Protein backbone atom coordinates (compact mmCIF):
# COMPACT_ATOMS: atom_id res chain seq x y z
CA UNK A 1 0.00 0.00 0.00
CA UNK A 2 1.43 3.36 -0.99
CA UNK A 3 2.06 6.09 1.54
CA UNK A 4 0.15 9.28 0.79
CA UNK A 5 2.43 12.16 -0.10
CA UNK A 6 0.38 15.04 1.31
CA UNK A 7 -0.67 15.68 4.91
CA UNK A 8 -4.21 16.32 3.77
CA UNK A 9 -4.48 12.90 2.18
CA UNK A 10 -3.33 11.41 5.47
CA UNK A 11 -6.16 13.33 7.17
CA UNK A 12 -8.65 11.97 4.66
CA UNK A 13 -7.41 8.43 5.28
CA UNK A 14 -7.77 9.00 9.01
CA UNK A 15 -11.34 10.23 8.60
CA UNK A 16 -12.27 7.18 6.62
CA UNK A 17 -10.72 4.68 8.98
CA UNK A 18 -11.32 6.13 12.38
CA UNK A 19 -13.65 9.06 12.66
CA UNK A 20 -16.18 7.47 12.15
CA UNK A 21 -14.24 6.27 14.06
CA UNK A 22 -12.61 4.79 12.72
CA UNK A 23 -13.05 3.58 13.97
CA UNK A 24 -14.33 1.35 14.63
CA UNK A 25 -15.50 -2.12 14.83
CA UNK A 26 -15.76 -4.77 17.45
CA UNK A 27 -16.55 -8.44 17.53
CA UNK A 28 -16.37 -11.13 20.16
CA UNK A 29 -18.77 -11.50 23.05
CA UNK A 30 -20.87 -8.52 22.03
CA UNK A 31 -21.69 -9.91 18.58
CA UNK A 32 -23.28 -13.02 17.14
CA UNK A 33 -20.96 -15.71 15.77
CA UNK A 34 -21.49 -15.47 12.00
CA UNK A 35 -19.36 -14.37 9.04
CA UNK A 36 -20.43 -10.76 9.41
CA UNK A 37 -20.52 -9.55 13.01
CA UNK A 38 -24.03 -8.42 13.90
CA UNK A 39 -24.56 -6.10 16.85
CA UNK A 40 -26.73 -7.09 19.78
CA UNK A 41 -27.86 -3.48 20.01
CA UNK A 42 -29.36 -1.63 17.04
CA UNK A 43 -27.92 1.90 17.09
CA UNK A 44 -29.39 2.81 13.70
CA UNK A 45 -31.84 5.73 13.88
CA UNK A 46 -33.41 7.51 10.92
CA UNK A 47 -32.38 11.17 10.71
CA UNK A 48 -29.40 10.98 13.06
CA UNK A 49 -26.66 13.48 12.19
CA UNK A 50 -23.28 13.91 13.92
CA UNK A 51 -20.78 16.66 13.04
CA UNK A 52 -17.04 16.73 13.74
CA UNK A 53 -14.11 19.12 13.44
CA UNK A 54 -10.79 17.74 12.26
CA UNK A 55 -7.38 19.11 13.28
CA UNK A 56 -3.88 18.38 12.03
CA UNK A 57 -1.00 18.72 14.48
CA UNK A 58 2.62 19.67 13.85
CA UNK A 59 4.56 20.28 17.05
CA UNK A 60 2.75 22.94 19.09
CA UNK A 61 0.51 23.95 16.16
CA UNK A 62 -2.88 22.30 15.69
CA UNK A 63 -4.89 24.22 13.05
CA UNK A 64 -8.35 23.15 11.98
CA UNK A 65 -8.08 21.15 8.76
CA UNK A 66 -11.63 20.15 7.91
CA UNK A 67 -15.10 19.04 8.92
CA UNK A 68 -16.96 15.74 8.70
CA UNK A 69 -20.68 15.04 8.96
CA UNK A 70 -22.44 11.67 9.37
CA UNK A 71 -26.08 11.01 8.50
CA UNK A 72 -28.25 7.92 8.97
CA UNK A 73 -31.49 7.32 7.08
CA UNK A 74 -33.95 4.68 5.88
CA UNK A 75 -33.27 3.88 2.24
CA UNK A 76 -33.21 1.01 -0.27
CA UNK A 77 -30.51 -1.07 -1.95
CA UNK A 78 -31.17 -3.16 -5.06
CA UNK A 79 -34.93 -2.52 -4.60
CA UNK A 80 -34.92 -3.82 -1.01
CA UNK A 81 -35.23 -1.94 2.27
CA UNK A 82 -31.87 -0.90 3.72
CA UNK A 83 -30.14 1.50 6.06
CA UNK A 84 -27.92 4.15 4.49
CA UNK A 85 -25.00 5.68 6.41
CA UNK A 86 -23.37 8.70 4.77
CA UNK A 87 -20.23 10.72 5.51
CA UNK A 88 -19.21 13.97 3.85
CA UNK A 89 -15.73 15.38 4.42
CA UNK A 90 -14.34 18.72 3.32
CA UNK A 91 -11.18 20.65 4.01
CA UNK A 92 -11.21 24.22 5.25
CA UNK A 93 -8.80 26.76 6.66
CA UNK A 94 -5.14 26.12 5.86
CA UNK A 95 -5.89 22.70 4.35
CA UNK A 96 -8.34 24.24 1.88
CA UNK A 97 -5.55 26.44 0.55
CA UNK A 98 -2.99 23.65 0.41
CA UNK A 99 -5.06 20.74 -0.92
CA UNK A 100 -8.80 21.19 -1.45
CA UNK A 101 -10.85 18.03 -0.84
CA UNK A 102 -14.52 17.05 -1.07
CA UNK A 103 -15.01 13.39 -0.19
CA UNK A 104 -18.23 11.40 0.23
CA UNK A 105 -18.46 7.92 1.75
CA UNK A 106 -21.59 5.85 2.21
CA UNK A 107 -22.57 2.31 3.04
CA UNK A 108 -25.75 0.21 3.00
CA UNK A 109 -26.89 -2.31 5.59
CA UNK A 110 -29.70 -4.86 5.31
CA UNK A 111 -32.61 -4.63 7.81
CA UNK A 112 -30.90 -7.42 9.82
CA UNK A 113 -27.74 -5.22 9.86
CA UNK A 114 -25.48 -7.06 7.41
CA UNK A 115 -23.08 -4.76 5.55
CA UNK A 116 -23.98 -4.96 1.83
CA UNK A 117 -22.14 -2.25 -0.06
CA UNK A 118 -19.93 0.79 0.42
CA UNK A 119 -18.75 3.56 -1.87
CA UNK A 120 -16.19 6.35 -1.64
CA UNK A 121 -16.14 9.27 -4.06
CA UNK A 122 -13.00 11.41 -3.88
CA UNK A 123 -12.84 14.89 -5.38
CA UNK A 124 -9.41 16.49 -4.88
CA UNK A 125 -8.52 19.51 -7.03
CA UNK A 126 -8.85 18.13 -10.58
CA UNK A 127 -8.69 14.50 -9.45
CA UNK A 128 -11.86 12.38 -9.23
CA UNK A 129 -11.88 8.77 -8.01
CA UNK A 130 -14.56 6.21 -7.15
CA UNK A 131 -14.10 3.10 -5.03
CA UNK A 132 -16.92 0.60 -4.50
CA UNK A 133 -16.88 -2.44 -2.21
CA UNK A 134 -19.59 -5.12 -2.25
CA UNK A 135 -19.98 -7.75 0.47
CA UNK A 136 -21.48 -11.26 0.38
CA UNK A 137 -21.57 -14.07 2.93
CA UNK A 138 -21.36 -17.85 2.97
CA UNK A 139 -20.94 -19.77 6.21
CA UNK A 140 -18.14 -18.14 8.21
CA UNK A 141 -16.60 -16.49 5.14
CA UNK A 142 -17.02 -12.90 4.00
CA UNK A 143 -16.29 -12.05 0.37
CA UNK A 144 -15.46 -8.43 -0.43
CA UNK A 145 -14.98 -7.11 -3.95
CA UNK A 146 -13.14 -3.77 -4.26
CA UNK A 147 -13.38 -1.84 -7.53
CA UNK A 148 -11.49 1.45 -7.87
CA UNK A 149 -11.67 3.60 -11.01
CA UNK A 150 -11.45 7.17 -12.26
CA UNK A 151 -13.03 8.87 -15.27
CA UNK A 152 -10.58 7.17 -17.63
CA UNK A 153 -9.84 3.63 -16.45
CA UNK A 154 -10.07 0.94 -13.77
CA UNK A 155 -7.29 1.16 -11.18
CA UNK A 156 -7.97 -2.30 -9.75
CA UNK A 157 -10.76 -4.85 -9.28
CA UNK A 158 -9.90 -7.17 -6.41
CA UNK A 159 -11.76 -9.93 -4.52
CA UNK A 160 -10.88 -11.09 -0.99
CA UNK A 161 -12.38 -14.03 0.91
CA UNK A 162 -11.84 -13.72 4.66
CA UNK A 163 -13.01 -15.42 7.82
CA UNK A 164 -14.37 -13.54 10.80
CA UNK A 165 -15.44 -9.90 10.96
CA UNK A 166 -14.76 -7.85 7.83
CA UNK A 167 -15.97 -4.25 7.42
CA UNK A 168 -15.53 -1.25 5.23
CA UNK A 169 -14.21 1.99 6.74
CA UNK A 170 -17.67 3.35 7.55
CA UNK A 171 -19.05 0.12 8.95
CA UNK A 172 -16.18 0.03 11.41
CA UNK A 173 -17.47 3.05 13.27
CA UNK A 174 -20.97 1.66 13.58
CA UNK A 175 -19.83 -1.63 15.06
CA UNK A 176 -17.70 0.05 17.67
CA UNK A 177 -20.72 2.10 18.65
CA UNK A 178 -22.85 -1.03 19.02
CA UNK A 179 -20.73 -2.67 21.71
CA UNK A 180 -22.51 -3.58 24.95
CA UNK A 181 -20.62 -1.97 27.84
CA UNK A 182 -21.93 -4.70 30.16
CA UNK A 183 -20.10 -7.41 28.21
CA UNK A 184 -16.56 -6.04 28.27
CA UNK A 185 -13.89 -5.50 30.89
CA UNK A 186 -10.64 -3.54 31.04
CA UNK A 187 -7.95 -5.22 28.92
CA UNK A 188 -10.30 -6.94 26.47
CA UNK A 189 -8.98 -6.99 22.88
CA UNK A 190 -11.05 -7.21 19.69
CA UNK A 191 -9.25 -8.03 16.40
CA UNK A 192 -11.09 -7.26 13.15
CA UNK A 193 -10.40 -6.70 9.45
CA UNK A 194 -11.17 -3.66 7.30
CA UNK A 195 -11.36 -3.64 3.49
CA UNK A 196 -9.38 -0.61 2.27
CA UNK A 197 -8.50 -0.33 -1.39
CA UNK A 198 -6.96 -3.53 -2.69
CA UNK A 199 -5.97 -4.62 0.84
CA UNK A 200 -7.47 -6.13 3.97
CA UNK A 201 -6.07 -4.18 6.93
CA UNK A 202 -5.85 -5.79 10.37
CA UNK A 203 -7.12 -3.66 13.25
CA UNK A 204 -7.25 -4.48 16.96
CA UNK A 205 -9.08 -2.55 19.69
CA UNK A 206 -8.11 -2.66 23.37
CA UNK A 207 -10.52 -1.41 25.98
CA UNK A 208 -8.93 0.50 28.88
CA UNK A 209 -11.97 1.67 30.85
CA UNK A 210 -13.76 4.92 31.61
CA UNK A 211 -12.19 8.36 31.11
CA UNK A 212 -13.25 12.01 31.24
CA UNK A 213 -12.55 14.13 28.14
CA UNK A 214 -12.31 17.88 28.78
CA UNK A 215 -12.94 20.35 25.97
CA UNK A 216 -12.79 23.43 28.17
CA UNK A 217 -13.37 24.33 31.80
CA UNK A 218 -17.15 24.27 31.29
CA UNK A 219 -17.57 21.21 29.07
CA UNK A 220 -16.65 17.59 29.79
CA UNK A 221 -17.59 14.19 28.38
CA UNK A 222 -17.88 10.89 30.21
CA UNK A 223 -16.38 8.29 27.85
CA UNK A 224 -15.10 4.75 27.29
CA UNK A 225 -11.51 4.65 26.01
CA UNK A 226 -10.01 2.28 23.41
CA UNK A 227 -6.47 1.98 22.08
CA UNK A 228 -6.35 1.09 18.37
CA UNK A 229 -3.60 -0.96 16.73
CA UNK A 230 -3.66 -0.35 12.95
CA UNK A 231 -1.38 -2.26 10.60
CA UNK A 232 -1.27 0.21 7.68
CA UNK A 233 1.46 2.34 6.07
CA UNK A 234 -0.41 5.63 6.60
CA UNK A 235 0.30 5.52 10.33
CA UNK A 236 3.58 6.16 12.11
CA UNK A 237 3.32 3.05 14.31
CA UNK A 238 1.01 0.06 14.42
CA UNK A 239 0.91 -0.43 18.21
CA UNK A 240 -1.32 2.25 19.76
CA UNK A 241 -1.49 4.03 16.40
CA UNK A 242 -4.71 5.70 17.47
CA UNK A 243 -7.10 6.05 20.38
CA UNK A 244 -10.81 6.75 20.54
CA UNK A 245 -13.13 8.00 23.26
CA UNK A 246 -16.78 6.88 22.97
CA UNK A 247 -19.50 8.79 24.82
CA UNK A 248 -20.68 6.77 27.83
CA UNK A 249 -24.43 6.91 27.20
CA UNK A 250 -26.88 4.92 25.07
CA UNK A 251 -25.88 6.71 21.84
CA UNK A 252 -22.23 5.59 21.97
CA UNK A 253 -21.05 8.57 19.92
CA UNK A 254 -17.29 8.96 19.37
CA UNK A 255 -16.43 12.32 20.96
CA UNK A 256 -12.68 12.33 20.29
CA UNK A 257 -10.22 10.42 18.11
CA UNK A 258 -6.47 10.90 18.04
CA UNK A 259 -4.04 9.23 15.62
CA UNK A 260 -0.29 9.34 15.12
CA UNK A 261 0.61 9.76 11.46
CA UNK A 262 3.94 9.66 9.63
CA UNK A 263 3.52 13.39 9.15
CA UNK A 264 2.40 14.82 12.50
CA UNK A 265 -0.84 13.69 14.11
CA UNK A 266 -4.55 14.21 13.62
CA UNK A 267 -7.45 14.72 16.02
CA UNK A 268 -11.19 14.48 15.46
CA UNK A 269 -13.50 16.28 17.91
CA UNK A 270 -17.26 16.05 18.33
CA UNK A 271 -18.95 19.33 17.44
CA UNK A 272 -22.74 18.86 17.36
CA UNK A 273 -25.53 16.38 16.69
CA UNK A 274 -29.27 16.18 16.02
CA UNK A 275 -32.04 13.56 16.02
CA UNK A 276 -30.20 11.20 18.35
CA UNK A 277 -32.03 8.08 19.47
CA UNK A 278 -31.30 8.66 23.18
CA UNK A 279 -30.53 11.68 25.42
CA UNK A 280 -26.90 12.81 25.07
CA UNK A 281 -26.11 12.41 28.77
CA UNK A 282 -22.36 11.79 28.37
CA UNK A 283 -21.93 15.53 27.80
CA UNK A 284 -21.59 17.43 31.07
CA UNK A 285 -21.95 21.20 30.94
CA UNK A 286 -20.70 22.98 34.06
CA UNK A 287 -22.51 26.30 34.66
CA UNK A 288 -20.42 29.44 35.04
CA UNK A 289 -20.25 30.74 38.59
C-alpha positions as a Markdown table, in Angstrom:
| # | Residue | x | y | z |
|---|---|---|---|---|
| 1 | Unk | 0.0 | 0.0 | 0.0 |
| 2 | Unk | 1.4 | 3.4 | -1.0 |
| 3 | Unk | 2.1 | 6.1 | 1.5 |
| 4 | Unk | 0.1 | 9.3 | 0.8 |
| 5 | Unk | 2.4 | 12.2 | -0.1 |
| 6 | Unk | 0.4 | 15.0 | 1.3 |
| 7 | Unk | -0.7 | 15.7 | 4.9 |
| 8 | Unk | -4.2 | 16.3 | 3.8 |
| 9 | Unk | -4.5 | 12.9 | 2.2 |
| 10 | Unk | -3.3 | 11.4 | 5.5 |
| 11 | Unk | -6.2 | 13.3 | 7.2 |
| 12 | Unk | -8.7 | 12.0 | 4.7 |
| 13 | Unk | -7.4 | 8.4 | 5.3 |
| 14 | Unk | -7.8 | 9.0 | 9.0 |
| 15 | Unk | -11.3 | 10.2 | 8.6 |
| 16 | Unk | -12.3 | 7.2 | 6.6 |
| 17 | Unk | -10.7 | 4.7 | 9.0 |
| 18 | Unk | -11.3 | 6.1 | 12.4 |
| 19 | Unk | -13.6 | 9.1 | 12.7 |
| 20 | Unk | -16.2 | 7.5 | 12.1 |
| 21 | Unk | -14.2 | 6.3 | 14.1 |
| 22 | Unk | -12.6 | 4.8 | 12.7 |
| 23 | Unk | -13.1 | 3.6 | 14.0 |
| 24 | Unk | -14.3 | 1.3 | 14.6 |
| 25 | Unk | -15.5 | -2.1 | 14.8 |
| 26 | Unk | -15.8 | -4.8 | 17.4 |
| 27 | Unk | -16.5 | -8.4 | 17.5 |
| 28 | Unk | -16.4 | -11.1 | 20.2 |
| 29 | Unk | -18.8 | -11.5 | 23.1 |
| 30 | Unk | -20.9 | -8.5 | 22.0 |
| 31 | Unk | -21.7 | -9.9 | 18.6 |
| 32 | Unk | -23.3 | -13.0 | 17.1 |
| 33 | Unk | -21.0 | -15.7 | 15.8 |
| 34 | Unk | -21.5 | -15.5 | 12.0 |
| 35 | Unk | -19.4 | -14.4 | 9.0 |
| 36 | Unk | -20.4 | -10.8 | 9.4 |
| 37 | Unk | -20.5 | -9.6 | 13.0 |
| 38 | Unk | -24.0 | -8.4 | 13.9 |
| 39 | Unk | -24.6 | -6.1 | 16.9 |
| 40 | Unk | -26.7 | -7.1 | 19.8 |
| 41 | Unk | -27.9 | -3.5 | 20.0 |
| 42 | Unk | -29.4 | -1.6 | 17.0 |
| 43 | Unk | -27.9 | 1.9 | 17.1 |
| 44 | Unk | -29.4 | 2.8 | 13.7 |
| 45 | Unk | -31.8 | 5.7 | 13.9 |
| 46 | Unk | -33.4 | 7.5 | 10.9 |
| 47 | Unk | -32.4 | 11.2 | 10.7 |
| 48 | Unk | -29.4 | 11.0 | 13.1 |
| 49 | Unk | -26.7 | 13.5 | 12.2 |
| 50 | Unk | -23.3 | 13.9 | 13.9 |
| 51 | Unk | -20.8 | 16.7 | 13.0 |
| 52 | Unk | -17.0 | 16.7 | 13.7 |
| 53 | Unk | -14.1 | 19.1 | 13.4 |
| 54 | Unk | -10.8 | 17.7 | 12.3 |
| 55 | Unk | -7.4 | 19.1 | 13.3 |
| 56 | Unk | -3.9 | 18.4 | 12.0 |
| 57 | Unk | -1.0 | 18.7 | 14.5 |
| 58 | Unk | 2.6 | 19.7 | 13.8 |
| 59 | Unk | 4.6 | 20.3 | 17.1 |
| 60 | Unk | 2.7 | 22.9 | 19.1 |
| 61 | Unk | 0.5 | 23.9 | 16.2 |
| 62 | Unk | -2.9 | 22.3 | 15.7 |
| 63 | Unk | -4.9 | 24.2 | 13.0 |
| 64 | Unk | -8.3 | 23.2 | 12.0 |
| 65 | Unk | -8.1 | 21.2 | 8.8 |
| 66 | Unk | -11.6 | 20.2 | 7.9 |
| 67 | Unk | -15.1 | 19.0 | 8.9 |
| 68 | Unk | -17.0 | 15.7 | 8.7 |
| 69 | Unk | -20.7 | 15.0 | 9.0 |
| 70 | Unk | -22.4 | 11.7 | 9.4 |
| 71 | Unk | -26.1 | 11.0 | 8.5 |
| 72 | Unk | -28.3 | 7.9 | 9.0 |
| 73 | Unk | -31.5 | 7.3 | 7.1 |
| 74 | Unk | -33.9 | 4.7 | 5.9 |
| 75 | Unk | -33.3 | 3.9 | 2.2 |
| 76 | Unk | -33.2 | 1.0 | -0.3 |
| 77 | Unk | -30.5 | -1.1 | -1.9 |
| 78 | Unk | -31.2 | -3.2 | -5.1 |
| 79 | Unk | -34.9 | -2.5 | -4.6 |
| 80 | Unk | -34.9 | -3.8 | -1.0 |
| 81 | Unk | -35.2 | -1.9 | 2.3 |
| 82 | Unk | -31.9 | -0.9 | 3.7 |
| 83 | Unk | -30.1 | 1.5 | 6.1 |
| 84 | Unk | -27.9 | 4.2 | 4.5 |
| 85 | Unk | -25.0 | 5.7 | 6.4 |
| 86 | Unk | -23.4 | 8.7 | 4.8 |
| 87 | Unk | -20.2 | 10.7 | 5.5 |
| 88 | Unk | -19.2 | 14.0 | 3.9 |
| 89 | Unk | -15.7 | 15.4 | 4.4 |
| 90 | Unk | -14.3 | 18.7 | 3.3 |
| 91 | Unk | -11.2 | 20.6 | 4.0 |
| 92 | Unk | -11.2 | 24.2 | 5.2 |
| 93 | Unk | -8.8 | 26.8 | 6.7 |
| 94 | Unk | -5.1 | 26.1 | 5.9 |
| 95 | Unk | -5.9 | 22.7 | 4.3 |
| 96 | Unk | -8.3 | 24.2 | 1.9 |
| 97 | Unk | -5.6 | 26.4 | 0.6 |
| 98 | Unk | -3.0 | 23.6 | 0.4 |
| 99 | Unk | -5.1 | 20.7 | -0.9 |
| 100 | Unk | -8.8 | 21.2 | -1.4 |
| 101 | Unk | -10.9 | 18.0 | -0.8 |
| 102 | Unk | -14.5 | 17.1 | -1.1 |
| 103 | Unk | -15.0 | 13.4 | -0.2 |
| 104 | Unk | -18.2 | 11.4 | 0.2 |
| 105 | Unk | -18.5 | 7.9 | 1.7 |
| 106 | Unk | -21.6 | 5.8 | 2.2 |
| 107 | Unk | -22.6 | 2.3 | 3.0 |
| 108 | Unk | -25.7 | 0.2 | 3.0 |
| 109 | Unk | -26.9 | -2.3 | 5.6 |
| 110 | Unk | -29.7 | -4.9 | 5.3 |
| 111 | Unk | -32.6 | -4.6 | 7.8 |
| 112 | Unk | -30.9 | -7.4 | 9.8 |
| 113 | Unk | -27.7 | -5.2 | 9.9 |
| 114 | Unk | -25.5 | -7.1 | 7.4 |
| 115 | Unk | -23.1 | -4.8 | 5.6 |
| 116 | Unk | -24.0 | -5.0 | 1.8 |
| 117 | Unk | -22.1 | -2.3 | -0.1 |
| 118 | Unk | -19.9 | 0.8 | 0.4 |
| 119 | Unk | -18.8 | 3.6 | -1.9 |
| 120 | Unk | -16.2 | 6.3 | -1.6 |
| 121 | Unk | -16.1 | 9.3 | -4.1 |
| 122 | Unk | -13.0 | 11.4 | -3.9 |
| 123 | Unk | -12.8 | 14.9 | -5.4 |
| 124 | Unk | -9.4 | 16.5 | -4.9 |
| 125 | Unk | -8.5 | 19.5 | -7.0 |
| 126 | Unk | -8.8 | 18.1 | -10.6 |
| 127 | Unk | -8.7 | 14.5 | -9.4 |
| 128 | Unk | -11.9 | 12.4 | -9.2 |
| 129 | Unk | -11.9 | 8.8 | -8.0 |
| 130 | Unk | -14.6 | 6.2 | -7.2 |
| 131 | Unk | -14.1 | 3.1 | -5.0 |
| 132 | Unk | -16.9 | 0.6 | -4.5 |
| 133 | Unk | -16.9 | -2.4 | -2.2 |
| 134 | Unk | -19.6 | -5.1 | -2.3 |
| 135 | Unk | -20.0 | -7.8 | 0.5 |
| 136 | Unk | -21.5 | -11.3 | 0.4 |
| 137 | Unk | -21.6 | -14.1 | 2.9 |
| 138 | Unk | -21.4 | -17.8 | 3.0 |
| 139 | Unk | -20.9 | -19.8 | 6.2 |
| 140 | Unk | -18.1 | -18.1 | 8.2 |
| 141 | Unk | -16.6 | -16.5 | 5.1 |
| 142 | Unk | -17.0 | -12.9 | 4.0 |
| 143 | Unk | -16.3 | -12.1 | 0.4 |
| 144 | Unk | -15.5 | -8.4 | -0.4 |
| 145 | Unk | -15.0 | -7.1 | -4.0 |
| 146 | Unk | -13.1 | -3.8 | -4.3 |
| 147 | Unk | -13.4 | -1.8 | -7.5 |
| 148 | Unk | -11.5 | 1.5 | -7.9 |
| 149 | Unk | -11.7 | 3.6 | -11.0 |
| 150 | Unk | -11.4 | 7.2 | -12.3 |
| 151 | Unk | -13.0 | 8.9 | -15.3 |
| 152 | Unk | -10.6 | 7.2 | -17.6 |
| 153 | Unk | -9.8 | 3.6 | -16.4 |
| 154 | Unk | -10.1 | 0.9 | -13.8 |
| 155 | Unk | -7.3 | 1.2 | -11.2 |
| 156 | Unk | -8.0 | -2.3 | -9.8 |
| 157 | Unk | -10.8 | -4.8 | -9.3 |
| 158 | Unk | -9.9 | -7.2 | -6.4 |
| 159 | Unk | -11.8 | -9.9 | -4.5 |
| 160 | Unk | -10.9 | -11.1 | -1.0 |
| 161 | Unk | -12.4 | -14.0 | 0.9 |
| 162 | Unk | -11.8 | -13.7 | 4.7 |
| 163 | Unk | -13.0 | -15.4 | 7.8 |
| 164 | Unk | -14.4 | -13.5 | 10.8 |
| 165 | Unk | -15.4 | -9.9 | 11.0 |
| 166 | Unk | -14.8 | -7.8 | 7.8 |
| 167 | Unk | -16.0 | -4.3 | 7.4 |
| 168 | Unk | -15.5 | -1.3 | 5.2 |
| 169 | Unk | -14.2 | 2.0 | 6.7 |
| 170 | Unk | -17.7 | 3.4 | 7.5 |
| 171 | Unk | -19.0 | 0.1 | 9.0 |
| 172 | Unk | -16.2 | 0.0 | 11.4 |
| 173 | Unk | -17.5 | 3.1 | 13.3 |
| 174 | Unk | -21.0 | 1.7 | 13.6 |
| 175 | Unk | -19.8 | -1.6 | 15.1 |
| 176 | Unk | -17.7 | 0.1 | 17.7 |
| 177 | Unk | -20.7 | 2.1 | 18.7 |
| 178 | Unk | -22.8 | -1.0 | 19.0 |
| 179 | Unk | -20.7 | -2.7 | 21.7 |
| 180 | Unk | -22.5 | -3.6 | 24.9 |
| 181 | Unk | -20.6 | -2.0 | 27.8 |
| 182 | Unk | -21.9 | -4.7 | 30.2 |
| 183 | Unk | -20.1 | -7.4 | 28.2 |
| 184 | Unk | -16.6 | -6.0 | 28.3 |
| 185 | Unk | -13.9 | -5.5 | 30.9 |
| 186 | Unk | -10.6 | -3.5 | 31.0 |
| 187 | Unk | -7.9 | -5.2 | 28.9 |
| 188 | Unk | -10.3 | -6.9 | 26.5 |
| 189 | Unk | -9.0 | -7.0 | 22.9 |
| 190 | Unk | -11.0 | -7.2 | 19.7 |
| 191 | Unk | -9.2 | -8.0 | 16.4 |
| 192 | Unk | -11.1 | -7.3 | 13.1 |
| 193 | Unk | -10.4 | -6.7 | 9.5 |
| 194 | Unk | -11.2 | -3.7 | 7.3 |
| 195 | Unk | -11.4 | -3.6 | 3.5 |
| 196 | Unk | -9.4 | -0.6 | 2.3 |
| 197 | Unk | -8.5 | -0.3 | -1.4 |
| 198 | Unk | -7.0 | -3.5 | -2.7 |
| 199 | Unk | -6.0 | -4.6 | 0.8 |
| 200 | Unk | -7.5 | -6.1 | 4.0 |
| 201 | Unk | -6.1 | -4.2 | 6.9 |
| 202 | Unk | -5.9 | -5.8 | 10.4 |
| 203 | Unk | -7.1 | -3.7 | 13.3 |
| 204 | Unk | -7.3 | -4.5 | 17.0 |
| 205 | Unk | -9.1 | -2.6 | 19.7 |
| 206 | Unk | -8.1 | -2.7 | 23.4 |
| 207 | Unk | -10.5 | -1.4 | 26.0 |
| 208 | Unk | -8.9 | 0.5 | 28.9 |
| 209 | Unk | -12.0 | 1.7 | 30.9 |
| 210 | Unk | -13.8 | 4.9 | 31.6 |
| 211 | Unk | -12.2 | 8.4 | 31.1 |
| 212 | Unk | -13.3 | 12.0 | 31.2 |
| 213 | Unk | -12.5 | 14.1 | 28.1 |
| 214 | Unk | -12.3 | 17.9 | 28.8 |
| 215 | Unk | -12.9 | 20.4 | 26.0 |
| 216 | Unk | -12.8 | 23.4 | 28.2 |
| 217 | Unk | -13.4 | 24.3 | 31.8 |
| 218 | Unk | -17.1 | 24.3 | 31.3 |
| 219 | Unk | -17.6 | 21.2 | 29.1 |
| 220 | Unk | -16.6 | 17.6 | 29.8 |
| 221 | Unk | -17.6 | 14.2 | 28.4 |
| 222 | Unk | -17.9 | 10.9 | 30.2 |
| 223 | Unk | -16.4 | 8.3 | 27.8 |
| 224 | Unk | -15.1 | 4.8 | 27.3 |
| 225 | Unk | -11.5 | 4.7 | 26.0 |
| 226 | Unk | -10.0 | 2.3 | 23.4 |
| 227 | Unk | -6.5 | 2.0 | 22.1 |
| 228 | Unk | -6.4 | 1.1 | 18.4 |
| 229 | Unk | -3.6 | -1.0 | 16.7 |
| 230 | Unk | -3.7 | -0.4 | 13.0 |
| 231 | Unk | -1.4 | -2.3 | 10.6 |
| 232 | Unk | -1.3 | 0.2 | 7.7 |
| 233 | Unk | 1.5 | 2.3 | 6.1 |
| 234 | Unk | -0.4 | 5.6 | 6.6 |
| 235 | Unk | 0.3 | 5.5 | 10.3 |
| 236 | Unk | 3.6 | 6.2 | 12.1 |
| 237 | Unk | 3.3 | 3.1 | 14.3 |
| 238 | Unk | 1.0 | 0.1 | 14.4 |
| 239 | Unk | 0.9 | -0.4 | 18.2 |
| 240 | Unk | -1.3 | 2.2 | 19.8 |
| 241 | Unk | -1.5 | 4.0 | 16.4 |
| 242 | Unk | -4.7 | 5.7 | 17.5 |
| 243 | Unk | -7.1 | 6.0 | 20.4 |
| 244 | Unk | -10.8 | 6.7 | 20.5 |
| 245 | Unk | -13.1 | 8.0 | 23.3 |
| 246 | Unk | -16.8 | 6.9 | 23.0 |
| 247 | Unk | -19.5 | 8.8 | 24.8 |
| 248 | Unk | -20.7 | 6.8 | 27.8 |
| 249 | Unk | -24.4 | 6.9 | 27.2 |
| 250 | Unk | -26.9 | 4.9 | 25.1 |
| 251 | Unk | -25.9 | 6.7 | 21.8 |
| 252 | Unk | -22.2 | 5.6 | 22.0 |
| 253 | Unk | -21.1 | 8.6 | 19.9 |
| 254 | Unk | -17.3 | 9.0 | 19.4 |
| 255 | Unk | -16.4 | 12.3 | 21.0 |
| 256 | Unk | -12.7 | 12.3 | 20.3 |
| 257 | Unk | -10.2 | 10.4 | 18.1 |
| 258 | Unk | -6.5 | 10.9 | 18.0 |
| 259 | Unk | -4.0 | 9.2 | 15.6 |
| 260 | Unk | -0.3 | 9.3 | 15.1 |
| 261 | Unk | 0.6 | 9.8 | 11.5 |
| 262 | Unk | 3.9 | 9.7 | 9.6 |
| 263 | Unk | 3.5 | 13.4 | 9.2 |
| 264 | Unk | 2.4 | 14.8 | 12.5 |
| 265 | Unk | -0.8 | 13.7 | 14.1 |
| 266 | Unk | -4.6 | 14.2 | 13.6 |
| 267 | Unk | -7.5 | 14.7 | 16.0 |
| 268 | Unk | -11.2 | 14.5 | 15.5 |
| 269 | Unk | -13.5 | 16.3 | 17.9 |
| 270 | Unk | -17.3 | 16.0 | 18.3 |
| 271 | Unk | -19.0 | 19.3 | 17.4 |
| 272 | Unk | -22.7 | 18.9 | 17.4 |
| 273 | Unk | -25.5 | 16.4 | 16.7 |
| 274 | Unk | -29.3 | 16.2 | 16.0 |
| 275 | Unk | -32.0 | 13.6 | 16.0 |
| 276 | Unk | -30.2 | 11.2 | 18.4 |
| 277 | Unk | -32.0 | 8.1 | 19.5 |
| 278 | Unk | -31.3 | 8.7 | 23.2 |
| 279 | Unk | -30.5 | 11.7 | 25.4 |
| 280 | Unk | -26.9 | 12.8 | 25.1 |
| 281 | Unk | -26.1 | 12.4 | 28.8 |
| 282 | Unk | -22.4 | 11.8 | 28.4 |
| 283 | Unk | -21.9 | 15.5 | 27.8 |
| 284 | Unk | -21.6 | 17.4 | 31.1 |
| 285 | Unk | -22.0 | 21.2 | 30.9 |
| 286 | Unk | -20.7 | 23.0 | 34.1 |
| 287 | Unk | -22.5 | 26.3 | 34.7 |
| 288 | Unk | -20.4 | 29.4 | 35.0 |
| 289 | Unk | -20.3 | 30.7 | 38.6 |
